[in-house]
CSV table of C-alpha atoms (C1' of nucleotides) in Angstrom, one decimal:
chain,number,residue,atom,x,y,z
A,318,MET,CA,-10.3,13.6,40.1
A,319,ALA,CA,-11.2,12.6,36.6
A,320,ALA,CA,-14.2,10.4,36.4
A,321,ALA,CA,-15.9,13.4,35.0
A,322,ASP,CA,-18.0,12.2,32.2
A,323,ASP,CA,-19.3,15.6,31.3
A,324,ASN,CA,-16.5,17.1,29.2
A,325,LEU,CA,-15.7,14.0,27.4
A,326,CYS,CA,-16.0,13.8,23.6
A,327,CYS,CA,-16.1,10.0,23.9
A,328,VAL,CA,-19.2,7.9,23.6
A,329,ASP,CA,-19.6,4.7,25.5
A,330,SER,CA,-19.8,2.3,22.6
A,331,VAL,CA,-17.0,2.9,20.2
A,332,PRO,CA,-17.7,1.6,16.7
A,333,ARG,CA,-15.8,-1.6,16.1
A,334,GLY,CA,-14.9,-0.8,12.5
A,335,ILE,CA,-13.9,-3.8,10.4
A,336,ASP,CA,-13.2,-7.3,11.6
A,337,GLU,CA,-9.5,-7.8,12.0
A,338,ASP,CA,-9.3,-10.7,9.5
A,339,GLN,CA,-11.3,-9.0,6.9
A,340,ALA,CA,-9.1,-5.9,7.3
A,341,ALA,CA,-6.1,-8.0,6.4
A,342,VAL,CA,-7.8,-9.4,3.3
A,343,LEU,CA,-9.0,-5.9,2.2
A,344,SER,CA,-5.6,-4.4,2.8
A,345,ALA,CA,-4.0,-7.0,0.5
A,346,VAL,CA,-6.3,-5.8,-2.3
A,347,PHE,CA,-5.4,-2.1,-1.7
A,348,SER,CA,-1.8,-2.9,-1.2
A,349,ALA,CA,-1.8,-4.4,-4.7
A,350,LEU,CA,-3.1,-1.1,-6.0
A,351,ALA,CA,-0.8,1.0,-3.9
A,352,ASP,CA,2.2,0.9,-6.3
A,353,PRO,CA,2.4,3.2,-9.3
A,354,VAL,CA,3.9,0.5,-11.5
A,355,ARG,CA,1.1,-2.0,-10.5
A,356,LEU,CA,-1.5,0.7,-11.2
A,357,GLN,CA,-0.1,1.1,-14.7
A,358,ILE,CA,-0.1,-2.7,-15.2
A,359,TYR,CA,-3.6,-3.0,-13.9
A,360,ALA,CA,-4.8,-0.1,-16.2
A,361,CYS,CA,-3.1,-1.7,-19.1
A,362,ILE,CA,-4.9,-5.0,-18.5
A,363,ALA,CA,-8.2,-3.2,-17.9
A,364,ALA,CA,-7.8,-1.3,-21.1
A,365,THR,CA,-7.6,-4.5,-23.1
A,366,GLU,CA,-9.6,-7.7,-23.3
A,367,GLU,CA,-6.5,-9.5,-22.3
A,368,ILE,CA,-2.8,-8.9,-22.6
A,369,CYS,CA,0.3,-11.0,-22.3
A,370,SER,CA,3.1,-10.3,-19.9
A,371,CYS,CA,5.6,-9.4,-22.7
A,372,ASN,CA,3.3,-6.5,-23.7
A,373,LEU,CA,3.6,-5.0,-20.3
A,374,GLU,CA,7.4,-4.5,-20.1
A,375,VAL,CA,7.5,-1.6,-22.6
A,376,PRO,CA,4.7,0.6,-21.4
A,377,VAL,CA,5.7,0.4,-17.7
A,378,GLY,CA,9.4,0.5,-18.3
A,379,LYS,CA,10.4,-2.2,-15.9
A,380,SER,CA,12.4,-5.4,-16.2
A,381,GLN,CA,10.8,-8.8,-16.8
A,382,PRO,CA,11.3,-10.1,-13.3
A,383,THR,CA,9.7,-7.0,-11.9
A,384,ILE,CA,6.7,-7.3,-14.2
A,385,SER,CA,6.3,-10.9,-13.1
A,386,HIS,CA,6.6,-10.0,-9.5
A,387,HIS,CA,3.9,-7.3,-9.8
A,388,THR,CA,1.4,-9.4,-11.8
A,389,ALA,CA,1.8,-12.1,-9.2
A,390,LYS,CA,0.9,-9.7,-6.5
A,391,LEU,CA,-2.1,-8.4,-8.4
A,392,ALA,CA,-3.2,-12.0,-9.0
A,393,SER,CA,-2.7,-12.9,-5.4
A,394,ALA,CA,-5.0,-10.1,-4.4
A,395,GLY,CA,-7.7,-11.4,-6.8
A,396,LEU,CA,-7.6,-8.4,-9.0
A,397,ILE,CA,-6.4,-10.2,-12.1
A,398,VAL,CA,-6.3,-13.7,-13.3
A,399,GLY,CA,-3.8,-15.3,-15.6
A,400,GLU,CA,-4.0,-18.1,-18.1
A,401,ARG,CA,-1.1,-19.7,-19.7
A,402,ARG,CA,-1.4,-20.4,-23.4
A,403,GLY,CA,1.7,-21.9,-24.9
A,404,ARG,CA,4.6,-19.8,-23.8
A,405,TRP,CA,2.6,-16.8,-23.1
A,406,MET,CA,0.8,-15.7,-20.0
A,407,TRP,CA,-2.4,-13.8,-20.6
A,408,TRP,CA,-3.9,-11.6,-18.0
A,409,ARG,CA,-7.4,-10.4,-17.5
A,410,VAL,CA,-9.0,-8.1,-14.9
A,411,VAL,CA,-11.4,-9.7,-12.5
A,412,PRO,CA,-14.5,-7.5,-12.9
A,413,GLY,CA,-15.9,-6.0,-9.8
A,414,MET,CA,-13.2,-7.1,-7.5
A,415,ALA,CA,-11.8,-3.7,-6.7
A,416,GLU,CA,-15.3,-2.2,-6.4
A,417,ALA,CA,-16.4,-5.0,-4.0
A,418,SER,CA,-13.4,-4.4,-1.8
A,419,LEU,CA,-14.2,-0.7,-1.6
A,420,HIS,CA,-17.8,-1.5,-0.8
A,421,ALA,CA,-16.9,-3.9,2.0
A,422,ILE,CA,-15.3,-1.1,3.9
A,423,ARG,CA,-18.6,0.7,4.4
A,424,ALA,CA,-20.7,-2.4,4.6
A,425,PHE,CA,-22.4,-1.1,7.7
A,426,ALA,CA,-21.9,2.6,7.2
A,427,PRO,CA,-25.0,4.8,6.8
A,428,SER,CA,-25.6,5.7,3.2
A,429,PRO,CA,-24.9,9.4,2.4
B,276,MET,CA,17.6,-12.4,-38.7
B,277,ALA,CA,14.7,-12.5,-36.5
B,278,ALA,CA,12.3,-9.8,-37.6
B,279,ALA,CA,9.7,-12.5,-37.8
B,280,ASP,CA,6.5,-10.9,-36.9
B,281,ASP,CA,4.4,-14.0,-37.3
B,282,ASN,CA,4.8,-15.8,-34.0
B,283,LEU,CA,4.7,-12.8,-31.8
B,284,CYS,CA,2.0,-12.2,-29.3
B,285,CYS,CA,2.8,-8.6,-29.2
B,286,VAL,CA,0.9,-5.8,-30.9
B,287,ASP,CA,2.5,-2.8,-32.4
B,288,SER,CA,0.7,-0.2,-30.2
B,289,VAL,CA,1.0,-1.1,-26.6
B,290,PRO,CA,-1.6,0.5,-24.4
B,291,ARG,CA,-0.1,3.4,-22.4
B,292,GLY,CA,-2.0,2.6,-19.2
B,293,ILE,CA,-2.1,5.6,-16.8
B,294,ASP,CA,-0.1,8.8,-16.9
B,295,GLU,CA,2.9,8.5,-14.7
B,296,ASP,CA,2.0,11.5,-12.5
B,297,GLN,CA,-1.6,10.4,-12.1
B,298,ALA,CA,-0.4,6.9,-11.1
B,299,ALA,CA,1.6,8.5,-8.3
B,300,VAL,CA,-1.4,10.4,-7.1
B,301,LEU,CA,-3.7,7.4,-7.3
B,302,SER,CA,-1.2,5.1,-5.6
B,303,ALA,CA,-1.1,7.5,-2.7
B,304,VAL,CA,-4.8,7.0,-2.2
B,305,PHE,CA,-4.6,3.2,-2.3
B,306,SER,CA,-1.5,3.3,-0.1
B,307,ALA,CA,-3.5,5.0,2.5
B,308,LEU,CA,-6.0,2.1,2.4
B,309,ALA,CA,-3.3,-0.5,2.2
B,310,ASP,CA,-2.8,-0.8,5.9
B,311,PRO,CA,-5.2,-2.9,8.1
B,312,VAL,CA,-5.1,-0.3,10.9
B,313,ARG,CA,-5.9,2.5,8.6
B,314,LEU,CA,-8.7,0.5,7.1
B,315,GLN,CA,-10.2,0.1,10.5
B,316,ILE,CA,-9.8,3.8,11.2
B,317,TYR,CA,-11.4,4.7,7.9
B,318,ALA,CA,-14.2,2.3,8.5
B,319,CYS,CA,-14.7,3.7,12.0
B,320,ILE,CA,-14.9,7.2,10.6
B,321,ALA,CA,-17.2,6.1,7.7
B,322,ALA,CA,-19.5,4.4,10.2
B,323,THR,CA,-20.1,7.6,12.1
B,324,GLU,CA,-21.0,11.1,11.1
B,325,GLU,CA,-17.8,12.3,12.6
B,326,ILE,CA,-15.5,10.9,15.3
B,327,CYS,CA,-12.7,12.4,17.3
B,328,SER,CA,-9.2,11.0,17.5
B,329,CYS,CA,-9.5,9.9,21.0
B,330,ASN,CA,-12.3,7.5,20.1
B,331,LEU,CA,-10.1,5.7,17.6
B,332,GLU,CA,-7.4,4.4,20.0
B,333,VAL,CA,-9.5,1.8,21.7
B,334,PRO,CA,-11.2,0.1,18.7
B,335,VAL,CA,-8.0,-0.2,16.7
B,336,GLY,CA,-5.8,-0.9,19.7
B,337,LYS,CA,-2.9,1.3,18.8
B,338,SER,CA,-1.0,4.1,20.6
B,339,GLN,CA,-1.9,7.8,20.2
B,340,PRO,CA,1.1,8.7,18.1
B,341,THR,CA,0.3,5.8,15.8
B,342,ILE,CA,-3.3,6.9,15.4
B,343,SER,CA,-2.2,10.4,14.7
B,344,HIS,CA,0.3,9.2,12.1
B,345,HIS,CA,-2.4,7.1,10.3
B,346,THR,CA,-5.1,9.8,10.3
B,347,ALA,CA,-2.5,12.2,8.9
B,348,LYS,CA,-1.8,9.8,6.0
B,349,LEU,CA,-5.5,9.3,5.3
B,350,ALA,CA,-6.0,13.0,5.3
B,351,SER,CA,-3.0,13.6,3.1
B,352,ALA,CA,-4.5,11.2,0.6
B,353,GLY,CA,-7.7,13.2,0.6
B,354,LEU,CA,-9.8,10.3,2.0
B,355,ILE,CA,-10.7,12.1,5.3
B,356,VAL,CA,-10.8,15.7,6.5
B,357,GLY,CA,-10.2,16.9,10.0
B,358,GLU,CA,-11.6,19.8,11.9
B,359,ARG,CA,-10.2,21.0,15.2
B,360,ARG,CA,-12.9,22.0,17.7
B,361,GLY,CA,-11.4,22.9,21.0
B,362,ARG,CA,-9.0,20.2,22.1
B,363,TRP,CA,-10.5,17.6,19.9
B,364,MET,CA,-9.9,16.7,16.4
B,365,TRP,CA,-13.0,15.6,14.5
B,366,TRP,CA,-12.7,13.4,11.4
B,367,ARG,CA,-15.1,13.0,8.5
B,368,VAL,CA,-14.9,10.8,5.4
B,369,VAL,CA,-14.6,12.7,2.1
B,370,PRO,CA,-17.5,11.1,0.2
B,371,GLY,CA,-16.7,9.7,-3.2
B,372,MET,CA,-13.0,10.1,-3.0
B,373,ALA,CA,-12.1,6.4,-2.9
B,374,GLU,CA,-14.7,5.6,-5.6
B,375,ALA,CA,-13.3,8.4,-7.8
B,376,SER,CA,-9.8,7.0,-7.5
B,377,LEU,CA,-11.0,3.6,-8.5
B,378,HIS,CA,-12.9,5.0,-11.4
B,379,ALA,CA,-9.8,6.9,-12.6
B,380,ILE,CA,-7.9,3.7,-13.2
B,381,ARG,CA,-10.3,2.6,-16.0
B,382,ALA,CA,-11.2,6.0,-17.3
B,383,PHE,CA,-10.6,4.9,-20.8
B,384,ALA,CA,-11.2,1.2,-20.4
B,385,PRO,CA,-14.2,-0.3,-22.3
B,386,SER,CA,-17.2,-0.9,-20.0
B,387,PRO,CA,-17.9,-4.5,-19.3
C,757,DT,C1',-1.2,32.1,35.8
C,758,DG,C1',-0.8,27.4,36.3
C,759,DT,C1',-2.3,22.7,35.4
C,760,DA,C1',-4.4,19.1,32.9
C,761,DT,C1',-5.6,17.1,28.4
C,762,DT,C1',-5.6,16.3,23.4
C,763,DC,C1',-3.1,16.0,19.4
C,764,DA,C1',1.3,16.4,16.6
C,765,DT,C1',6.2,15.7,16.0
C,766,DT,C1',10.8,13.6,16.6
C,767,DG,C1',13.9,9.8,16.9
C,768,DA,C1',14.8,5.1,16.8
C,769,DT,C1',14.0,0.3,15.3
C,770,DG,C1',12.4,-3.9,13.2
C,771,DA,C1',9.8,-5.3,9.2
C,772,DT,C1',8.3,-5.0,4.6
C,773,DT,C1',8.9,-3.8,-0.2
C,774,DG,C1',10.4,-2.6,-5.1
C,775,DT,C1',14.1,-3.4,-8.1
C,776,DC,C1',17.3,-6.0,-10.9
C,777,DA,C1',21.0,-9.5,-12.1
C,778,DA,C1',21.4,-14.2,-12.3
C,779,DT,C1',19.3,-18.5,-12.7
C,780,DA,C1',15.8,-22.0,-13.2
C,781,DC,C1',11.6,-23.6,-15.2
C,782,DA,C1',8.3,-24.4,-19.1
C,783,DA,C1',6.9,-24.8,-23.7
C,784,DT,C1',7.6,-24.3,-28.6
C,785,DT,C1',10.6,-25.1,-32.6
C,786,DG,C1',14.1,-27.1,-35.5
D,417,DC,C1',17.2,-34.1,-28.5
D,418,DA,C1',19.0,-29.4,-28.6
D,419,DA,C1',18.2,-24.6,-29.0
D,420,DT,C1',15.2,-20.8,-28.3
D,421,DT,C1',11.9,-18.0,-26.0
D,422,DG,C1',8.6,-16.4,-22.4
D,423,DT,C1',7.9,-16.6,-17.6
D,424,DA,C1',8.9,-17.5,-12.6
D,425,DT,C1',12.1,-17.7,-8.8
D,426,DT,C1',16.2,-16.6,-5.9
D,427,DG,C1',19.3,-13.6,-3.7
D,428,DA,C1',20.7,-9.1,-2.5
D,429,DC,C1',20.3,-4.3,-1.5
D,430,DA,C1',18.4,0.3,-0.9
D,431,DA,C1',14.2,2.5,0.4
D,432,DT,C1',10.0,2.9,2.7
D,433,DC,C1',7.0,2.0,6.5
D,434,DA,C1',4.6,0.9,11.0
D,435,DT,C1',5.3,1.3,15.6
D,436,DC,C1',6.2,3.3,20.2
D,437,DA,C1',8.5,6.2,23.9
D,438,DA,C1',9.6,10.7,24.6
D,439,DT,C1',8.7,15.4,23.9
D,440,DG,C1',6.4,19.6,22.2
D,441,DA,C1',2.5,22.5,21.0
D,442,DA,C1',-2.1,24.1,21.7
D,443,DT,C1',-6.4,24.5,24.1
D,444,DA,C1',-9.6,24.4,28.1
D,445,DC,C1',-10.3,24.9,32.9
D,446,DA,C1',-9.6,26.3,37.8
DNA sequence: TGTATTCATTGATGATTGTCAATACAATTG
DNA sequence: CAATTGTATTGACAATCATCAATGAATACA
């Protein structure tokens, strides 16, 4: 019974995929991009040199606490950085962060 | 009163960011990558030519229904495609899908 | 035809999340 | 110092999600 290794699709050594810790870090980056509102915020920031928080409320159509919550999540993921100048908070995109995260997924994958 | 446009950080024309519909589509792609388990699955698939579902349960350490649920979400986002051959479901990565989604965010952003 | 196997679906549950009103904090201005 | 303005935090709530046990559907094999 069973123990037949002929009609199995399975190989002996299964690929390990990503390290569990690294998967958690990477998922945080993509989680930050997984929300339509945050995507609009990120695109707004990427489309400008830098932009302050008050300029984000109108184009994305959300309340100020919501904007603050989303920018904090983008910043926590390392996708943007903020600098406080006076009363205003200015946001810039961290160049290459998103691309590096994508690249990390297939670090060991054979190139196409 | 007010109407003082001197001490405002705001510009008149706020960047529109991404189209709302496109943001929904893109967020679906990144939502698919926003889970550690799905990242491991995606990496496992990317690391092989193609792999069948039964080979995914062991490396990610989840139950069969959970694996099926995750592969369905990755496929729904267009990141992988599945082909049924006999009893087995074989998965392949759709090349360039993730990169294209990233690129779409800054379609109109100035290059660095 | 019947049995075993692989994958998909359903139902249920605990956890996470997006949102806003209210409030607190910080910094400029009078 | 007091008032004003931009931002962050808290609390609460509805919605979504990840997970698994149980079940169903489809295919291969005897």
